[in-house]
Amino acid sequence: MLIEKMHGAANTKIAKFILGLITVSFLVGGMSGYLFNTNDTYAAKVNGETISQQTFMERYNQEFETRAAQEGEAFLTQSDSPAFVNALRQGLIERLVDQELLRQYAKELKLNVSDEMIKRAIVSDPNFQSNGKFDNGLYQQILAQNRLNSDTYASILRGALTLEQMQKGIADSEFMVPVQVKENAQVFFQKRIARLATLPLSEAMTKQTVSEDEVKNYYEANQKAFVQPEQVKVQYLQVSADDVAKGIQVSDVEIAQYYQDNKAQFISQRLAHIQFSDEQAAQSAYQALQNGASFAELAKAHSLDKISGENGGELGWVNANELPKTFEDTAITLPVGKYSEPVNVDGNFHIILVQERKEKPLDEVKTQIADLVRKSLLENRFYSIEKNVREKAFEDSKSLEAAAQAAGVTVQQSDYFSRKNIPAELNFPNVVSAIFDSDIANGGANSEPLNVGEQHFVVVRVLDHKAEGVKSLDEAKAEIESFLKREKAEKALMATATQLVDELPSQPNKLPEGITFSSPQTFSFVETQDPILTNGIFSMVKSEQGKTVYKVVRNSKGDVIVAALEKVEEGTLNEQELAQFGAQLSQARQFELRTQLLQALRDKAQIEINDAFIKQEDEN
């Protein structure tokens, strides 16, 4: 296959599609060569089958790069945290184990996907089509952007289609008859009309009193509840690309020079190729071309890249950096209409034909070049500042002033904070770890520049550190008083509300002074603003013969409420809505069944995780 190990934009919608396939494709855990290497150390073993460390790292790097491209700074900021990386690795190995379990189960069920099915799936995939027809050039470019070759993608697709077969089997085994769908819809879309008499908790709390003895007794009985977390006060400085970008100008001379030095970046070529596994076969084909043979016919007859081969080796229009460097470097040196001698590209041999070439003029790419030059100048200046800040922070460990002057920023200072209320400017895993867990935690030293995003770093020093301890009675007094008042208020309100529920059926107008029922309100699961209150309303028994039903419920603010349920309207849907609802129910049930299947497979499986490798305990 032509396109292997290539770099491209991984944040396109097609890249996300590919990642989706990859997520399920590792069912094909035993694929030779690519997925498993029996010589390396294991990451996990599932019923004797090995998930290798090579497989784990390939998948980890792939997911890491894709998430970094999709989520940008937010992801990169977290990736410096050992805890975050460990969670990422733990989550991945659990998914790989699940996928291996499903692969083994699919094998047990004798599920099979033929080569013809794979080819048909590729050709009919809209992601690989232009104007409704399969476009091999587009197909090759998409694989290139995701560092895949055709054989690897076929393996990925085989796994995805195998899983699809299994999921179809689950779907066929789980169905709901129309009556069941209708009954579920009636409940889900049911509307309940109720009036509410609210007994406000906050108001009741103001009427409660708490004695000094009650506070003291509660404190002595619950001292563990008043642990004061460790706290710090810090100074810090932060430098971002925005700080550095001020004043950067790009001249026309710099733009013209970049264009001359990098013309290959602005050239598109329409290429074709013939791929061989060994040099001897490639040389034989080259001699045939020299003797007048048709390039297209040789590609159809001999190219290992079968999909392009069927089209005479056509790869379509290709831009810079979409193909391996050796391939592109060879193509750019060829005159239009000429083919190359066999060239080794990642272990395969290619004869490359340049069919057309287009060069974009300077005026067309001037803005693009200005952005590239500005980005390069910014990077150089930013990393120069970072280097100077690092040196100054180390040389003068008693202050951040010298480092701040080197960066052209000011030193900032925080109040005391714990791990639970970290200032937003410092709330990054690696910064938090440096403040609380590193050598600088006890003060007297500056941190190194800590990367918290793309071209954004923080340097921090701890001014004061308070160890974890138990709050004194005076420090905890206000908190205890509030809690005890709430407890007393809730008890009083529940007693009042319970008495009202008992009396209202016979005396519907009997309410305490200052408390009235609201106008009728409609509650449903479809539109719920307060889940606690809605669940309380739906826990009430339906009224009989139009009688009002009363019950004590709560809302999310903690208020005690006497609810008067007056009417229940069953949900009604038309045929189309009912069909859509049924499909959603079926999907939810299928997901539940898949979860249950995985749990059952795990319960009877022998699973061994290499914790030292996953937690990187063997790494320096």
XYZ file of C-alpha atoms in Angstrom:
620
model
C 0.000 0.000 0.000
C 1.223 3.478 -0.869
C 0.189 5.721 1.966
C 1.701 4.743 5.307
C 2.814 6.611 8.423
C 1.794 9.968 7.099
C 1.063 13.192 8.931
C -2.052 15.230 8.259
C -4.898 17.076 9.859
C -6.550 14.712 12.302
C -9.341 17.068 13.286
C -11.478 16.773 10.145
C -14.905 15.171 10.252
C -13.426 12.279 8.288
C -10.712 11.839 10.904
C -13.398 11.607 13.562
C -15.144 8.992 11.402
C -11.925 7.011 11.124
C -11.392 7.231 14.888
C -14.901 5.908 15.377
C -14.030 2.887 13.269
C -10.740 2.439 15.082
C -12.587 2.446 18.388
C -14.452 -0.698 17.420
C -11.836 -2.153 15.106
C -9.546 -3.422 17.798
C -11.949 -6.299 18.177
C -9.659 -7.761 15.569
C -7.056 -8.102 18.263
C -5.252 -11.041 16.731
C -4.434 -9.470 13.358
C -0.944 -10.528 12.414
C 1.897 -8.087 12.336
C 0.002 -4.826 12.871
C -1.937 -5.376 16.029
C 0.127 -7.917 17.943
C 3.756 -8.722 18.338
C 4.199 -11.907 20.332
C 7.768 -10.954 21.167
C 7.027 -7.863 23.218
C 5.812 -7.620 26.798
C 2.098 -7.773 27.453
C -0.188 -4.938 28.534
C -3.002 -7.356 29.365
C -3.975 -10.990 28.874
C -7.549 -12.022 28.162
C -8.267 -15.764 28.338
C -4.657 -16.383 27.341
C -4.727 -13.954 24.398
C -2.187 -11.131 24.674
C -2.806 -7.442 24.235
C 0.756 -6.307 23.635
C 2.434 -3.177 24.901
C 3.094 -2.280 21.268
C -0.623 -2.451 20.529
C -1.430 -0.421 23.614
C 1.082 2.314 22.764
C -0.004 2.499 19.118
C -3.600 2.954 20.205
C -2.672 5.323 23.055
C -0.599 7.573 20.789
C -3.325 7.508 18.158
C -6.040 8.530 20.619
C -3.759 11.080 22.286
C -2.975 12.811 18.992
C -6.604 12.786 17.863
C -7.888 14.226 21.140
C -5.134 16.849 21.139
C -6.159 17.884 17.613
C -9.864 17.951 18.446
C -9.760 19.454 21.956
C -6.657 21.596 21.609
C -5.392 23.537 24.606
C -7.911 22.081 27.052
C -6.569 18.572 26.459
C -2.882 19.511 26.275
C -3.163 21.385 29.546
C -4.394 18.286 31.349
C -1.919 15.962 29.669
C 0.936 17.193 31.873
C -0.810 15.767 34.931
C 0.317 12.239 35.945
C -3.149 11.593 37.396
C -4.835 12.556 34.122
C -2.469 10.450 32.006
C -2.952 7.484 34.348
C -6.737 7.768 34.018
C -6.347 7.944 30.243
C -4.236 4.777 30.194
C -6.544 2.934 32.609
C -9.573 3.798 30.487
C -7.832 2.620 27.318
C -6.771 -0.770 28.690
C -10.316 -1.390 29.954
C -11.683 -0.661 26.464
C -9.082 -2.885 24.834
C -10.008 -5.716 27.184
C -13.699 -5.243 26.339
C -12.908 -5.263 22.638
C -10.790 -8.407 22.953
C -13.615 -10.105 24.841
C -16.031 -9.190 22.057
C -13.541 -10.359 19.412
C -13.281 -13.726 21.108
C -17.053 -13.953 21.450
C -17.493 -13.101 17.753
C -15.028 -15.879 16.910
C -16.986 -18.266 19.125
C -20.152 -17.328 17.217
C -18.265 -17.965 13.940
C -19.033 -14.463 12.620
C -17.133 -13.745 9.414
C -16.615 -10.801 7.038
C -15.412 -11.599 3.528
C -12.932 -9.571 1.462
C -15.738 -8.762 -0.970
C -17.848 -7.307 1.850
C -14.931 -5.088 2.875
C -14.347 -3.874 -0.675
C -18.061 -3.165 -1.104
C -18.137 -1.231 2.168
C -15.178 0.944 1.106
C -16.504 1.728 -2.365
C -20.005 2.535 -1.094
C -18.856 4.704 1.836
C -19.983 8.337 1.213
C -16.830 9.594 2.968
C -14.777 8.233 0.076
C -17.027 9.525 -2.713
C -17.037 12.597 -4.930
C -20.180 13.437 -6.875
C -21.738 10.174 -5.747
C -18.892 7.972 -7.039
C -15.945 6.337 -5.288
C -12.878 8.608 -5.462
C -9.647 6.688 -4.944
C -7.622 9.870 -4.552
C -9.888 11.016 -1.727
C -9.716 7.549 -0.180
C -5.918 7.594 -0.245
C -5.754 11.095 1.215
C -8.074 10.202 4.101
C -6.000 7.153 4.947
C -2.863 9.266 4.726
C -4.238 11.905 7.097
C -4.877 9.150 9.631
C -1.568 7.289 9.146
C -3.205 4.184 7.759
C -2.455 1.938 4.805
C -5.062 -0.024 2.869
C -4.311 -3.347 4.575
C -4.574 -1.799 8.037
C -7.810 -0.055 7.144
C -9.217 -3.313 5.788
C -8.437 -4.943 9.150
C -10.067 -2.046 10.950
C -13.145 -2.300 8.762
C -13.303 -6.068 9.200
C -13.465 -5.553 12.945
C -16.122 -2.860 12.609
C -18.286 -5.009 10.336
C -17.857 -7.982 12.659
C -19.071 -5.863 15.550
C -21.943 -4.649 13.385
C -22.971 -8.260 12.819
C -22.896 -8.877 16.551
C -24.877 -5.720 17.271
C -27.437 -6.716 14.673
C -27.754 -10.047 16.446
C -28.348 -8.220 19.729
C -30.894 -5.948 18.047
C -32.715 -8.913 16.511
C -32.825 -10.670 19.887
C -34.291 -7.669 21.681
C -37.462 -6.105 20.387
C -40.492 -4.437 21.896
C -43.997 -5.133 20.692
C -46.135 -2.072 19.863
C -48.143 -2.428 23.079
C -44.968 -2.185 25.182
C -43.773 0.877 23.262
C -47.169 2.513 23.725
C -47.204 1.803 27.471
C -43.729 3.254 27.910
C -44.651 6.307 25.869
C -47.749 6.890 27.987
C -45.617 7.036 31.133
C -42.730 9.015 29.656
C -44.970 11.626 28.039
C -47.537 11.594 30.831
C -48.498 14.981 32.272
C -49.442 15.495 35.889
C -51.286 18.595 37.033
C -50.709 19.524 40.659
C -50.941 22.473 43.019
C -48.148 23.070 45.491
C -48.154 24.453 49.039
C -44.521 25.289 49.763
C -43.089 25.447 53.274
C -39.779 27.323 52.701
C -36.803 25.811 54.464
C -34.788 29.052 54.592
C -37.622 30.896 56.319
C -38.077 28.123 58.875
C -34.341 28.117 59.638
C -34.454 31.775 60.720
C -36.958 30.841 63.429
C -34.721 28.181 64.982
C -32.341 28.701 67.882
C -29.273 26.689 68.810
C -27.609 26.781 72.229
C -23.885 26.880 72.960
C -24.122 23.409 74.497
C -25.750 21.985 71.355
C -22.952 23.418 69.220
C -20.264 22.108 71.573
C -21.816 18.639 71.840
C -22.153 18.329 68.077
C -18.552 19.470 67.561
C -17.182 16.959 70.050
C -19.199 14.115 68.510
C -18.289 14.961 64.910
C -14.752 16.352 64.903
C -13.822 14.288 61.825
C -16.340 16.338 59.856
C -14.369 19.526 60.542
C -11.027 18.630 59.049
C -9.408 21.768 57.634
C -7.692 20.888 54.321
C -4.154 22.022 53.688
C -4.003 25.569 52.347
C -1.439 27.690 50.539
C -0.822 31.280 49.586
C 1.206 31.734 46.405
C 2.777 34.242 44.050
C 2.815 33.523 40.351
C 3.361 34.904 36.878
C 1.870 33.742 33.606
C 2.964 34.282 30.014
C 0.810 33.560 26.957
C 1.143 33.892 23.204
C -1.047 37.003 23.370
C 1.493 38.657 25.661
C 4.333 37.853 23.284
C 2.516 38.550 19.997
C 2.278 42.287 20.623
C 4.490 44.150 18.210
C 5.315 41.258 15.851
C 5.230 42.560 12.264
C 5.812 40.607 9.039
C 7.368 42.441 6.082
C 6.772 41.852 2.355
C 10.431 40.889 2.033
C 10.002 38.102 4.606
C 6.889 36.880 2.797
C 8.637 36.825 -0.600
C 11.661 35.030 0.841
C 9.489 32.352 2.467
C 7.675 31.814 -0.850
C 10.939 31.309 -2.715
C 12.369 28.984 -0.079
C 9.222 26.829 0.213
C 7.677 26.751 -3.267
C 6.965 23.034 -2.964
C 4.359 23.814 -0.283
C 2.285 25.690 -2.839
C 2.301 23.094 -5.604
C -0.449 20.534 -6.290
C 0.233 17.481 -8.439
C -1.972 14.890 -10.106
C -0.116 11.644 -9.550
C -0.287 7.952 -10.340
C 1.859 5.100 -9.071
C 2.555 1.388 -9.316
C 3.448 -0.309 -6.027
C 5.589 -3.430 -5.583
C 6.710 -5.430 -2.565
C 10.265 -6.004 -3.865
C 12.774 -4.110 -5.965
C 13.205 -6.835 -8.575
C 9.537 -6.741 -9.595
C 9.669 -2.938 -9.670
C 12.734 -2.960 -11.916
C 11.070 -5.430 -14.291
C 8.063 -3.118 -14.599
C 10.344 -0.115 -15.094
C 12.063 -1.892 -18.000
C 8.662 -2.715 -19.478
C 7.769 1.001 -19.331
C 11.060 1.841 -21.005
C 10.113 -0.596 -23.747
C 6.792 1.149 -24.340
C 4.385 -0.663 -22.002
C 1.288 1.204 -20.773
C 1.662 2.667 -17.265
C -2.079 2.226 -16.592
C -2.098 -1.403 -17.758
C 0.958 -2.285 -15.657
C -0.735 -0.688 -12.619
C -3.906 -2.698 -13.207
C -1.967 -5.932 -13.585
C 0.768 -5.635 -10.964
C 0.217 -2.871 -8.381
C -0.143 -3.989 -4.763
C -2.429 -1.002 -4.251
C -5.434 -2.719 -5.795
C -7.874 0.170 -5.501
C -5.663 2.681 -7.328
C -4.480 -0.108 -9.596
C -7.993 -0.660 -10.939
C -7.898 2.998 -12.013
C -4.543 2.773 -13.746
C -2.630 3.807 -10.632
C -4.490 7.126 -10.313
C -4.041 8.930 -6.965
C -5.752 12.152 -8.016
C -4.630 15.646 -7.010
C -2.247 15.669 -4.068
C -1.057 18.655 -2.024
C 2.217 19.025 -0.137
C 2.653 16.917 3.019
C -0.138 14.476 2.150
C 2.242 11.680 1.097
C 5.448 10.273 2.605
C 8.369 12.666 2.232
C 10.402 10.293 0.032
C 7.422 9.882 -2.299
C 6.840 13.646 -2.541
C 10.534 14.488 -2.918
C 10.749 12.117 -5.894
C 7.548 13.391 -7.529
C 8.489 17.088 -7.275
C 11.726 16.496 -9.226
C 9.965 14.816 -12.166
C 8.863 16.733 -15.253
C 5.141 16.578 -16.012
C 4.341 13.436 -18.004
C 7.433 11.548 -16.791
C 7.717 8.596 -14.445
C 10.412 7.770 -11.892
C 12.723 4.859 -11.443
C 11.640 2.519 -8.607
C 11.891 4.332 -5.273
C 11.813 2.751 -1.814
C 9.053 4.243 0.337
C 8.720 2.650 3.782
C 9.771 -0.781 2.523
C 7.686 -0.860 -0.672
C 8.882 0.135 -4.134
C 6.991 2.644 -6.255
C 7.141 3.920 -9.789
C 5.672 7.427 -9.700
C 4.084 9.282 -12.612
C 3.431 13.060 -12.599
C 0.385 13.729 -14.782
C -0.247 17.430 -14.043
C 1.182 20.163 -11.805
C -0.230 23.496 -10.579
C 1.685 26.256 -8.780
C -0.144 28.895 -6.723
C 1.132 32.474 -7.361
C 2.492 34.588 -4.479
C -0.513 36.942 -4.430
C -2.839 34.000 -3.865
C -0.935 32.690 -0.833
C 0.423 35.953 0.594
C -1.945 36.024 3.570
C -1.281 32.359 4.292
C 2.488 32.938 4.225
C 2.207 36.007 6.464
C 0.412 33.863 9.048
C 3.079 31.161 8.786
C 5.944 33.648 9.179
C 4.181 35.399 12.067
C 3.638 32.041 13.754
C 7.320 31.173 13.325
C 8.456 34.529 14.750
C 6.040 34.133 17.645
C 7.301 30.641 18.442
C 10.924 31.772 18.404
C 10.235 34.782 20.616
C 8.001 32.819 23.002
C 10.519 30.065 23.578
C 13.313 32.626 23.968
C 11.273 34.314 26.717
C 10.510 30.945 28.309
C 14.251 30.137 28.355
C 15.090 33.473 29.992
C 12.308 33.088 32.557
C 13.514 29.588 33.414
C 17.038 30.862 34.000
C 15.970 33.861 36.093
C 13.548 31.811 38.220
C 16.379 29.391 38.997
C 19.065 32.028 39.604
C 16.915 34.106 41.995
C 14.984 31.498 43.987
C 13.921 34.027 46.641
C 11.619 36.009 44.357
C 9.741 35.993 41.038
C 10.588 39.616 40.240
C 13.590 38.883 37.999
C 11.640 36.229 36.082
C 8.692 38.605 35.665
C 10.957 41.345 34.314
C 12.421 38.905 31.785
C 8.913 38.169 30.538
C 7.616 41.726 30.728
C 4.762 40.742 33.067
C 3.863 41.439 36.700
C 3.916 39.114 39.706
C 0.469 38.268 41.074
C -0.482 37.009 44.551
C -3.363 34.805 45.740
C -5.242 34.525 49.023
C -5.154 31.209 50.928
C -6.787 28.362 49.007
C -7.079 24.570 49.186
C -7.274 21.937 46.501
C -11.053 22.478 46.398
C -11.067 26.210 45.584
C -8.041 26.778 43.360
C -7.960 30.139 41.513
C -8.862 29.762 37.830
C -5.466 31.088 36.708
C -3.763 28.211 38.547
C -6.339 25.471 38.127
C -4.295 23.163 35.916
C -3.294 19.635 37.005
C 0.456 20.187 36.649
C 0.346 23.540 38.474
C -1.750 22.091 41.301
C 0.668 19.171 41.578
C 3.636 21.561 41.766
C 1.974 23.693 44.461
C 0.842 20.869 46.738
C 3.016 17.856 45.924
C 6.446 18.983 44.694
C 9.632 20.296 46.302
C 8.353 23.889 46.179
C 5.283 23.097 48.348
C 6.974 24.210 51.574
C 8.135 27.532 50.125
C 11.524 29.079 49.445
C 11.784 28.138 45.765
C 10.318 28.952 42.351
C 8.821 26.359 40.058
C 10.094 25.907 36.539
C 7.808 27.238 33.766
C 4.752 24.967 33.785
C 3.017 24.487 30.440
C -0.734 25.057 30.803
C -1.665 25.298 27.131
C -0.295 26.031 23.711
C 2.288 28.799 24.208
C 1.077 29.528 27.733
C 3.057 28.856 30.910
C 2.916 29.650 34.613
C 5.699 30.025 37.177
C 4.659 29.773 40.825
C 6.178 30.006 44.313
C 4.534 29.118 47.631
C 4.563 31.969 50.175
C 2.897 30.071 53.015
C 1.683 26.535 53.581
C -0.806 25.420 56.232
C -0.946 21.690 56.869
C -4.211 19.784 57.134
C -5.813 19.935 60.602
C -9.094 20.000 62.504
C -10.959 23.305 62.720
C -11.256 24.753 66.199
C -14.687 25.071 67.773
C -14.704 28.795 67.035
C -13.811 28.180 63.374
C -16.549 25.541 63.021
C -19.227 27.291 65.092
C -21.072 29.095 62.262
C -21.140 25.936 60.142
C -22.508 23.846 63.030
C -25.181 26.397 63.898
C -26.407 26.465 60.290
C -26.524 22.678 60.135
C -28.436 22.286 63.407
C -30.911 25.006 62.466
C -31.538 23.282 59.143
C -32.020 19.935 60.888
C -34.565 21.431 63.326
C -36.346 23.330 60.547
C -36.684 20.232 58.374
C -38.085 18.225 61.270
C -40.654 20.916 62.102
C -41.712 21.390 58.482
C -42.055 17.628 57.872
C -44.285 17.345 60.968
C -46.512 20.202 59.752
C -46.679 18.876 56.191
C -47.462 15.306 57.282
C -50.329 16.552 59.460
C -51.702 18.582 56.548
C -51.615 15.549 54.225
C -53.636 13.609 56.788
C -56.215 16.396 57.223
C -56.586 17.893 53.728
C -58.688 15.066 52.173
C -61.503 15.898 54.593
C -60.674 19.604 55.043
C -59.236 20.772 51.674
C -59.111 24.433 52.699
C -57.255 23.919 55.972
C -53.784 25.469 55.634
C -51.598 27.322 58.164
C -51.624 31.084 57.998
C -49.348 32.406 55.288
C -49.338 29.159 53.290
C -51.492 28.726 50.169
C -51.678 26.339 47.267
C -50.260 27.604 43.987
C -52.204 27.662 40.755
C -52.126 24.308 38.891
C -48.699 23.366 37.486
C -47.912 20.752 34.835
C -45.130 18.205 35.388
C -43.646 15.737 32.888
C -40.419 13.836 32.335
C -40.010 15.510 28.949
C -39.705 18.998 30.420
C -38.321 18.851 33.932
C -36.749 21.875 35.601
C -36.446 20.321 39.055
C -35.815 16.541 38.887
C -36.265 16.048 42.653
C -39.676 17.716 42.618
C -40.738 15.976 39.392
C -39.796 12.555 40.758
C -41.794 13.326 43.893
C -44.878 14.247 41.860
C -44.606 11.063 39.784
C -44.223 8.945 42.925
C -47.785 9.865 43.888
C -50.615 7.366 43.432
C -53.089 8.363 40.712
C -56.317 9.853 41.971
C -59.499 7.816 41.770
C -62.775 9.210 40.418
C -61.372 12.722 40.180
C -60.363 12.956 43.840
C -57.323 15.032 44.771
C -54.363 13.092 46.191
C -51.978 14.712 48.707
C -48.370 13.886 49.499
C -45.273 15.460 51.062
C -42.492 16.030 48.508
C -39.247 18.059 48.373
C -37.629 20.310 45.813
C -33.965 20.888 44.947
C -33.740 23.819 47.422
C -34.746 21.538 50.298
C -38.181 23.109 50.768
C -40.918 20.842 52.122
C -43.954 20.811 49.829
C -47.490 19.521 50.153
C -48.444 18.454 46.639
C -52.081 18.175 45.593
C -52.302 15.925 42.523
C -55.498 16.801 40.680
C -55.231 15.304 37.224
C -53.181 12.815 35.194
C -53.071 13.038 31.387
C -51.660 9.999 29.624
C -49.068 10.698 26.928
C -50.289 10.388 23.343
C -48.121 10.187 20.233
C -48.953 9.859 16.554
C -47.651 6.855 14.609
C -44.469 8.594 13.443
C -43.618 9.887 16.929
C -44.380 6.475 18.413
C -42.049 4.821 15.898
C -39.238 7.271 16.751
C -39.763 6.720 20.465
C -39.730 2.956 19.932
C -36.428 3.209 18.062
C -34.894 5.205 20.917
C -36.126 2.678 23.460
C -34.688 -0.122 21.378
C -31.286 1.586 21.153
C -31.224 2.144 24.897
C -32.122 -1.481 25.499
C -29.469 -2.689 23.052
C -26.830 -0.615 24.868
C -27.991 -2.133 28.144
C -27.783 -5.645 26.666
C -24.297 -4.957 25.312
C -23.234 -3.794 28.769
C -24.724 -6.915 30.314
C -22.994 -9.096 27.698
C -19.620 -7.514 28.446
C -20.155 -7.973 32.167
C -21.057 -11.629 31.637
C -17.967 -12.141 29.474
C -15.809 -10.437 32.097
C -17.307 -12.543 34.911
C -16.189 -15.792 33.299
C -12.959 -14.514 31.707
C -9.414 -14.742 33.000
C -8.090 -11.195 32.768
C -4.605 -10.153 33.803
C -3.617 -6.477 33.637
C 0.042 -5.448 33.700
C -0.514 -2.691 36.276
C 3.152 -1.725 36.416
C 3.120 -0.973 32.693
C -0.280 0.773 32.645
C 0.653 2.942 35.651
C 4.146 3.489 34.159
C 5.762 2.309 37.389
C 8.662 0.889 35.434
C 9.357 4.173 33.673
C 11.747 6.837 34.858
